[in-house]
Tab-separated table of C-alpha atoms and ligand atoms in Angstrom:
chain	number	residue	atom	x	y	z
R	1	MET	CA	17.297	-8.314	4.999
R	2	ARG	CA	14.144	-8.150	6.603
R	3	VAL	CA	11.145	-6.230	4.153
R	4	LEU	CA	8.210	-4.566	5.444
R	5	SER	CA	5.126	-3.121	4.561
R	6	GLY	CA	1.569	-2.440	5.311
R	7	THR	CA	-1.820	-1.464	3.308
R	8	LYS	CA	-4.590	0.501	5.637
R	9	PRO	CA	-8.109	-0.692	4.480
R	10	THR	CA	-10.072	1.787	3.741
R	11	GLY	CA	-12.200	0.281	1.853
R	12	ASP	CA	-13.737	-2.454	-0.720
R	13	SER	CA	-11.280	-4.210	-2.939
R	14	LEU	CA	-8.170	-2.778	-3.894
R	15	HIS	CA	-7.206	-0.301	-7.194
R	16	LEU	CA	-4.922	-1.023	-10.117
R	17	GLY	CA	-3.373	1.545	-8.885
R	18	ASN	CA	-2.285	-0.175	-5.542
R	19	TYR	CA	-1.782	-3.636	-7.055
R	20	PHE	CA	0.633	-2.173	-9.417
R	21	GLY	CA	2.204	0.060	-6.949
R	22	ALA	CA	2.662	-1.793	-4.407
R	23	LEU	CA	0.501	-5.216	-3.977
R	24	LYS	CA	2.245	-6.845	-7.528
R	25	GLN	CA	5.901	-5.557	-5.501
R	26	PHE	CA	5.213	-7.626	-2.518
R	27	VAL	CA	4.836	-10.704	-4.014
R	28	LEU	CA	8.264	-9.621	-5.951
R	29	LEU	CA	10.385	-9.063	-2.062
R	30	GLN	CA	8.814	-11.850	-0.708
R	31	GLU	CA	10.240	-14.454	-3.541
R	32	LYS	CA	13.552	-12.575	-3.308
R	33	TYR	CA	13.914	-11.776	0.332
R	34	GLU	CA	13.762	-14.918	2.909
R	35	ASP	CA	11.668	-12.660	5.576
R	36	ALA	CA	9.323	-10.092	5.235
R	37	LEU	CA	6.535	-8.677	7.441
R	38	TYR	CA	3.030	-7.149	5.345
R	39	PHE	CA	0.319	-6.112	8.002
R	40	ILE	CA	-3.228	-4.505	7.693
R	41	ALA	CA	-2.980	-0.979	8.834
R	42	ASP	CA	-5.895	-0.726	10.538
R	43	TYR	CA	-5.210	1.492	13.032
R	44	HIS	CA	-3.846	3.580	11.199
R	45	SER	CA	-7.652	3.726	9.141
R	46	MET	CA	-8.915	4.944	12.099
R	47	THR	CA	-8.197	7.926	10.990
R	48	THR	CA	-10.470	8.084	8.379
R	49	VAL	CA	-13.329	4.993	8.405
R	50	ARG	CA	-15.235	5.494	12.119
R	51	ASP	CA	-17.113	3.005	11.645
R	52	ALA	CA	-16.278	-0.402	13.649
R	53	GLU	CA	-18.137	-3.197	11.299
R	54	LEU	CA	-17.101	-1.329	8.391
R	55	ARG	CA	-13.129	-1.119	9.721
R	56	ARG	CA	-14.250	-5.206	10.131
R	57	ARG	CA	-15.287	-5.792	6.013
R	58	TYR	CA	-11.984	-3.695	4.921
R	59	SER	CA	-8.947	-5.120	7.181
R	60	MET	CA	-11.255	-8.442	5.739
R	61	ASN	CA	-10.709	-7.609	1.913
R	62	VAL	CA	-6.748	-6.450	2.247
R	63	ALA	CA	-6.195	-9.882	3.751
R	64	LEU	CA	-8.005	-10.998	0.632
R	65	ASP	CA	-6.122	-8.896	-1.670
R	66	TYR	CA	-3.178	-10.262	-0.515
R	67	LEU	CA	-3.919	-13.666	0.104
R	68	ALA	CA	-5.523	-13.237	-3.657
R	69	ALA	CA	-2.534	-11.397	-5.081
R	70	GLY	CA	-0.182	-14.519	-3.838
R	71	LEU	CA	1.381	-13.608	-0.765
R	72	ASP	CA	2.330	-17.193	0.609
R	73	PRO	CA	2.074	-16.894	4.946
R	74	ASP	CA	5.039	-19.812	4.693
R	75	ARG	CA	7.251	-17.007	2.832
R	76	ALA	CA	5.055	-14.301	5.108
R	77	VAL	CA	4.527	-13.086	8.160
R	78	LEU	CA	1.024	-11.869	7.773
R	79	PHE	CA	-1.273	-9.556	10.685
R	80	ARG	CA	-3.354	-7.384	11.985
R	81	GLN	CA	-1.307	-3.747	13.128
R	82	SER	CA	-3.456	-4.083	16.420
R	83	ASP	CA	-2.547	-7.774	17.132
R	84	VAL	CA	0.865	-6.620	17.422
R	85	PRO	CA	-0.819	-3.327	20.592
R	86	GLU	CA	3.143	-2.455	21.990
R	87	VAL	CA	3.409	-0.245	18.154
R	88	CYS	CA	1.737	2.381	20.237
R	89	GLU	CA	4.019	1.936	22.906
R	90	LEU	CA	7.188	2.890	20.494
R	91	THR	CA	4.445	5.923	19.079
R	92	TRP	CA	4.763	7.308	22.041
R	93	MET	CA	8.256	7.247	22.524
R	94	LEU	CA	8.888	8.048	18.706
R	95	THR	CA	6.499	11.268	19.829
R	96	THR	CA	8.886	12.784	22.473
R	97	VAL	CA	11.746	12.687	19.739
R	98	THR	CA	10.259	14.433	16.820
R	99	PRO	CA	9.539	17.696	16.681
R	100	MET	CA	6.229	19.701	14.775
R	101	GLY	CA	7.850	21.123	12.516
R	102	MET	CA	8.396	17.370	10.952
R	103	LEU	CA	4.816	16.784	10.828
R	104	GLU	CA	4.161	19.593	10.261
R	105	ARG	CA	5.271	19.276	7.204
R	106	ALA	CA	3.973	15.926	6.459
R	107	HIS	CA	2.630	16.365	3.160
R	108	ALA	CA	-0.691	14.852	4.338
R	109	TYR	CA	-0.992	16.740	7.375
R	110	LYS	CA	-0.658	19.606	4.311
R	111	ALA	CA	-2.988	18.947	2.159
R	112	ALA	CA	-5.475	18.178	5.011
R	113	LYS	CA	-5.444	22.216	6.129
R	114	ASP	CA	-4.607	23.765	3.437
R	115	GLN	CA	-8.091	22.042	2.213
R	116	GLY	CA	-9.596	23.274	5.341
R	117	GLU	CA	-10.668	19.838	6.721
R	118	ASN	CA	-10.349	19.780	10.475
R	119	VAL	CA	-7.936	17.744	10.833
R	120	ASP	CA	-7.300	15.789	14.638
R	121	HIS	CA	-3.861	14.487	16.829
R	122	GLY	CA	-4.682	11.277	14.645
R	123	LEU	CA	-3.966	12.731	11.086
R	124	PHE	CA	-1.120	14.551	12.989
R	125	THR	CA	0.541	12.177	14.292
R	126	TYR	CA	-0.211	9.624	11.247
R	127	PRO	CA	4.032	9.607	10.506
R	128	VAL	CA	4.656	8.535	14.226
R	129	LEU	CA	2.575	5.566	14.461
R	130	MET	CA	4.203	4.297	10.344
R	131	ALA	CA	7.391	4.637	11.942
R	132	ALA	CA	6.842	2.638	14.664
R	133	ASP	CA	5.659	0.707	12.297
R	134	ILE	CA	8.711	0.433	10.460
R	135	LEU	CA	11.790	0.026	13.796
R	136	LEU	CA	9.495	-1.759	15.275
R	137	TYR	CA	10.397	-4.930	13.577
R	138	HIS	CA	13.729	-3.457	12.756
R	139	ALA	CA	12.898	-3.719	9.043
R	140	ASP	CA	16.103	-2.760	6.852
R	141	LEU	CA	13.346	-1.943	3.427
R	142	VAL	CA	10.439	-1.196	2.821
R	143	PRO	CA	8.364	-1.101	-0.482
R	144	VAL	CA	6.121	1.642	-0.602
R	145	GLY	CA	5.288	4.205	-3.294
R	146	GLN	CA	6.691	7.370	-4.700
R	147	ASP	CA	3.705	9.090	-2.390
R	148	GLN	CA	4.845	7.017	0.567
R	149	LYS	CA	8.917	8.166	0.920
R	150	GLN	CA	8.706	11.572	2.971
R	151	HIS	CA	7.119	8.564	6.073
R	152	ILE	CA	10.319	6.528	5.299
R	153	GLU	CA	12.565	9.560	5.025
R	154	MET	CA	10.312	10.686	9.097
R	155	THR	CA	11.131	7.202	9.973
R	156	ARG	CA	15.083	7.590	9.334
R	157	ASP	CA	15.113	10.837	11.496
R	158	MET	CA	13.217	9.762	14.049
R	159	ALA	CA	15.283	6.500	15.018
R	160	GLN	CA	18.075	8.489	14.668
R	161	ARG	CA	17.024	10.782	16.719
R	162	PHE	CA	16.162	7.856	19.738
R	163	ASN	CA	18.694	6.311	19.396
R	164	HIS	CA	20.594	9.508	19.472
R	165	ALA	CA	19.148	10.838	22.053
R	166	TYR	CA	19.648	7.802	24.740
R	167	ASP	CA	22.809	6.851	22.975
R	168	CYS	CA	22.391	3.963	21.887
R	169	GLU	CA	21.175	1.224	18.756
R	170	ALA	CA	17.680	0.348	19.715
R	171	LEU	CA	16.529	1.854	16.104
R	172	VAL	CA	17.695	0.265	12.649
R	173	LEU	CA	17.449	3.562	10.274
R	174	PRO	CA	16.195	0.787	7.577
R	175	GLU	CA	15.468	2.007	3.591
R	176	PRO	CA	12.828	2.730	0.817
R	177	TYR	CA	11.834	0.710	-1.962
R	178	ILE	CA	10.590	2.830	-3.605
R	179	MET	CA	8.269	1.144	-6.326
R	180	ASP	CA	7.925	2.361	-10.187
R	181	ASP	CA	9.785	6.048	-9.362
R	182	THR	CA	8.210	7.982	-11.482
R	183	ALA	CA	5.184	5.539	-13.126
R	184	THR	CA	2.369	6.359	-11.088
R	185	VAL	CA	-0.817	4.290	-12.050
R	186	PRO	CA	-3.191	7.332	-13.636
R	187	GLY	CA	-7.426	7.013	-13.484
R	188	THR	CA	-10.583	7.362	-15.299
R	189	ASP	CA	-9.953	11.313	-15.997
R	190	GLY	CA	-6.083	10.816	-15.587
R	191	ARG	CA	-4.679	11.651	-12.473
R	192	LYS	CA	-2.940	9.566	-10.078
R	193	MET	CA	-5.216	6.545	-8.836
R	194	SER	CA	-6.366	7.176	-6.002
R	195	LYS	CA	-9.740	6.279	-3.393
R	196	SER	CA	-10.090	10.091	-2.452
R	197	TYR	CA	-10.408	10.856	-6.661
R	198	ASP	CA	-13.575	8.068	-6.921
R	199	ASN	CA	-11.172	7.755	-10.182
R	200	THR	CA	-10.418	3.840	-9.378
R	201	ILE	CA	-10.610	0.586	-11.945
R	202	GLN	CA	-10.622	-2.198	-8.771
R	203	MET	CA	-8.893	-5.120	-9.570
R	204	PHE	CA	-11.957	-8.141	-8.424
R	205	ALA	CA	-14.655	-5.684	-9.892
R	206	GLY	CA	-17.886	-7.304	-11.319
R	207	LYS	CA	-17.575	-7.599	-14.435
R	208	LYS	CA	-20.755	-5.365	-15.666
R	209	ALA	CA	-18.548	-2.939	-13.195
R	210	LEU	CA	-15.144	-3.814	-14.632
R	211	LYS	CA	-16.260	-2.365	-17.619
R	212	LYS	CA	-18.070	0.318	-16.814
R	213	SER	CA	-14.973	2.374	-14.756
R	214	VAL	CA	-12.944	1.358	-18.088
R	215	MET	CA	-15.365	2.975	-20.660
R	216	GLY	CA	-15.007	5.441	-18.415
R	217	ILE	CA	-11.833	6.774	-18.905
R	218	GLN	CA	-11.631	10.363	-20.838
R	219	THR	CA	-10.041	10.848	-23.893
R	220	ASP	CA	-9.856	13.223	-25.899
R	221	SER	CA	-12.151	13.981	-29.459
R	222	THR	CA	-8.969	12.995	-32.022
R	223	PRO	CA	-10.940	10.909	-34.485
R	224	VAL	CA	-10.754	7.426	-34.527
R	225	GLU	CA	-8.941	8.161	-38.724
R	226	GLU	CA	-5.860	10.566	-36.954
R	227	ALA	CA	-3.112	9.707	-35.334
R	228	LYS	CA	-3.603	9.254	-31.200
R	229	ASP	CA	-1.477	10.520	-28.711
R	230	THR	CA	-0.176	7.446	-26.058
R	231	ASP	CA	1.364	9.309	-23.324
R	232	THR	CA	-1.836	9.439	-22.075
R	233	ALA	CA	-4.989	6.535	-19.369
R	234	VAL	CA	-5.991	4.337	-21.395
R	235	PHE	CA	-3.027	3.869	-23.023
R	236	GLN	CA	-1.157	3.816	-19.504
R	237	LEU	CA	-3.751	1.398	-18.976
R	238	TRP	CA	-3.087	-0.700	-21.405
R	239	ASN	CA	0.378	-0.457	-21.707
R	240	LEU	CA	0.959	-2.441	-17.256
R	241	PHE	CA	-0.575	-5.450	-19.136
R	242	ALA	CA	1.626	-5.807	-22.301
R	243	THR	CA	4.385	-6.319	-23.042
R	244	PRO	CA	7.664	-4.766	-24.621
R	245	PRO	CA	6.905	-5.570	-28.615
R	246	GLU	CA	2.721	-5.552	-28.024
R	247	ARG	CA	3.078	-1.770	-26.882
R	248	GLU	CA	5.250	-0.782	-29.177
R	249	ASP	CA	3.296	-2.488	-31.709
R	250	MET	CA	-0.065	-0.149	-30.295
R	251	VAL	CA	2.320	3.197	-30.369
R	252	GLU	CA	1.851	1.955	-34.825
R	253	ARG	CA	-1.175	1.520	-34.210
R	254	ALA	CA	-2.062	4.578	-32.426
R	255	GLN	CA	-0.135	7.054	-34.843
R	256	ALA	CA	-1.233	4.815	-38.360
R	257	GLY	CA	-4.532	6.914	-37.418
R	258	GLY	CA	-7.731	4.192	-37.545
R	259	LEU	CA	-7.157	2.998	-33.637
R	260	GLY	CA	-10.579	4.106	-32.128
R	261	TYR	CA	-9.903	4.874	-27.321
R	262	GLY	CA	-13.378	2.581	-27.924
R	263	ASP	CA	-11.069	-1.053	-29.041
R	264	VAL	CA	-8.128	0.375	-27.100
R	265	LYS	CA	-10.909	-0.199	-24.418
R	266	LYS	CA	-12.549	-3.012	-24.850
R	267	GLU	CA	-8.926	-4.843	-25.944
R	268	LEU	CA	-7.773	-3.541	-21.863
R	269	LEU	CA	-11.698	-5.643	-20.022
R	270	SER	CA	-10.344	-7.675	-21.542
R	271	ARG	CA	-6.590	-7.740	-20.283
R	272	ILE	CA	-7.128	-7.173	-16.861
R	273	LEU	CA	-9.501	-9.858	-17.221
R	274	ASP	CA	-7.234	-12.552	-17.559
R	275	TYR	CA	-4.788	-10.659	-16.072
R	276	PHE	CA	-6.742	-11.085	-13.272
R	277	ALA	CA	-8.809	-14.071	-13.665
R	278	PRO	CA	-6.362	-16.852	-11.038
R	279	MET	CA	-5.645	-14.459	-8.507
R	280	ARG	CA	-10.038	-13.631	-8.603
R	281	GLU	CA	-10.672	-17.098	-8.106
R	282	ARG	CA	-8.018	-17.776	-5.333
R	283	ARG	CA	-9.412	-14.384	-3.660
R	284	GLU	CA	-13.868	-16.757	-3.881
R	285	ARG	CA	-11.693	-19.779	-2.421
R	286	PHE	CA	-10.623	-17.268	0.518
R	287	GLU	CA	-13.521	-15.694	1.498
R	288	GLY	CA	-15.257	-18.241	2.468
R	289	GLN	CA	-12.223	-19.139	4.420
R	290	PRO	CA	-12.835	-16.425	7.226
R	291	LYS	CA	-11.618	-18.651	9.768
R	292	GLU	CA	-8.083	-19.678	7.768
R	293	ILE	CA	-8.019	-15.994	7.203
R	294	GLU	CA	-7.903	-15.734	10.719
R	295	GLU	CA	-5.435	-18.278	12.070
R	296	ILE	CA	-3.362	-16.942	9.742
R	297	LEU	CA	-3.441	-13.573	11.785
R	298	ARG	CA	-3.030	-14.919	14.502
R	299	GLN	CA	-0.500	-16.835	13.734
R	300	GLY	CA	1.901	-14.020	12.405
R	301	ALA	CA	1.046	-11.320	15.249
R	302	LYS	CA	2.913	-14.240	16.747
R	303	GLN	CA	5.435	-14.266	15.159
R	304	ALA	CA	5.404	-11.209	14.661
R	305	GLY	CA	5.159	-10.398	17.987
R	306	ALA	CA	7.924	-12.441	18.831
R	307	ILE	CA	10.614	-9.314	16.502
R	308	ALA	CA	9.370	-6.783	17.971
R	309	GLU	CA	9.610	-7.767	22.104
R	310	PRO	CA	12.533	-7.228	22.015
R	311	VAL	CA	13.197	-4.042	19.751
R	312	LEU	CA	10.126	-2.547	22.603
R	313	GLU	CA	12.423	-3.604	25.579
R	314	GLY	CA	15.405	-2.624	24.181
R	315	CYS	CA	13.649	1.149	23.954
R	316	ARG	CA	12.665	0.603	27.297
R	317	GLN	CA	16.110	-0.047	28.928
R	318	ALA	CA	17.957	2.895	26.394
R	319	SER	CA	15.295	5.160	27.902
R	320	GLY	CA	14.795	3.555	31.183
R	321	LEU	CA	11.333	2.555	31.373
R	322	GLY	CA	10.375	-0.183	33.824
R	323	ARG	CA	12.203	-2.746	35.333
R	324	PRO	CA	16.002	-2.579	34.721
R	325	GLY	CA	16.559	-5.003	33.291
U	401	ADP	P1	-5.039	5.552	-2.162
U	401	ADP	O1	-4.281	7.010	-3.292
U	401	ADP	O2	-5.982	4.394	-3.006
U	401	ADP	O3	-6.275	5.851	-0.360
U	401	ADP	P2	-3.300	4.726	-0.841
U	401	ADP	O4	-2.560	5.694	-0.466
U	401	ADP	O5	-4.603	3.560	0.133
U	401	ADP	O6	-4.164	4.243	-2.067
U	401	ADP	O7	-2.370	3.966	-1.197
U	401	ADP	C1	-2.046	2.500	-0.691
U	401	ADP	C2	-0.474	2.380	-1.710
U	401	ADP	O8	-0.467	1.994	-3.555
U	401	ADP	C3	1.030	2.610	-0.896
U	401	ADP	O9	1.971	2.056	-1.320
U	401	ADP	C4	0.914	4.054	-2.890
U	401	ADP	O10	2.090	4.821	-3.255
U	401	ADP	C5	0.383	2.782	-4.070
U	401	ADP	N1	-0.642	3.257	-4.777
U	401	ADP	C6	-2.390	3.086	-5.115
U	401	ADP	N2	-1.345	4.501	-5.449
U	401	ADP	C7	-1.629	4.632	-6.728
U	401	ADP	C8	-1.135	4.315	-8.122
U	401	ADP	N3	-2.351	5.323	-8.825
U	401	ADP	N4	0.238	4.556	-8.697
U	401	ADP	C9	1.038	3.679	-7.886
U	401	ADP	N5	0.648	3.164	-6.782
U	401	ADP	C10	-0.065	3.756	-5.635
U	402	LIG	N1	1.381	4.748	5.418
U	402	LIG	C1	0.185	4.209	4.306
U	402	LIG	C2	0.138	3.598	3.275
U	402	LIG	O1	-1.133	4.877	3.127
U	402	LIG	C3	0.549	2.355	4.915
U	402	LIG	C4	1.688	1.944	5.604
U	402	LIG	C5	0.914	2.139	7.778
U	402	LIG	C6	2.815	1.810	5.046
U	402	LIG	N2	1.941	2.059	8.228
U	402	LIG	C7	2.664	1.416	7.565
U	402	LIG	C8	3.945	1.151	4.699
U	402	LIG	C9	4.793	1.054	7.278
U	402	LIG	C10	4.546	1.202	5.062
U	402	LIG	C11	5.164	0.648	6.636
U	402	LIG	O2	-0.335	3.239	2.309
């Protein structure tokens, strides 16, 4: 069973949504399955990031976040997507079996179009590149958040179409591993936490910045002495760091009245700081070792490339490209 997933390098550090929705599960799955690959989706970031230095910095940030969170290069293959450029060849092959209508139905494209954005071909083709990422490595299980589920369904569809077109089994159909089917980490404004909404709480922000984000979580104007609705962002975020008995206790405290939102926020802040402290330390240590990180990614690319090569060759042979094998 091979596990594979990727993260787009588009910011300075990951937020709580990325951690609880994705990274935490990556680490758990690396323990559960021997064969795991996690990459930095730098080709994908080209649809939004248009600056070389920024892309390099953001890519390094994903590597640091991966290592800080506990991904271990001895257990999982960590690599940069663009270090295995064969993925672009498979992307092309897949585009030729992908109906326009399928891509027109993709959420990300539809949303961008509805907002009147100038959509380029890269954004339109994004799901095909993502499918190639998965299919190139014969991945069986792809841990992703709910928002990526559609992309995995499209990936399966493309694999089936390719296999059918060339009457072969060159590509393996992956299964999504949906992390937290129902739970979406809320942002400071109560909507889904997302970079695009500017409502994030970053895992490794400095204490001051973290305090500002946490204190800025929107709450209603229920007076301190009245009961509080625990189905709101501040409590939902606090829950992420609490045990089930602690959560029950909090519900009781909230229902009893006398609990101020400010107190919950202070507790949340201290829990975030404690929870991420060991990871923050690890991240700081790796920050001083860029050469070691490059070496980890180089080794990772070598291992990933070795998996990719026969898969791509299988597709080339099946479709009659290149020298007959
Ligand atoms: P953003 O919405 O901030 O741009 P990405 O789309 O880059 O985040 O998401 C990276 C990963 O983190 C994906 O697997 C996604 O499902 C997960 N993720 C992002 N935001 C959340 C959230 N608020 N709750 C749970 N998972 C999330
Ligand atoms: N599209 C994913 C996201 O926005 C990142 C990604 C790119 C990915 N390629 C992938 C995730 C392959 C899983 C598998 O979060």
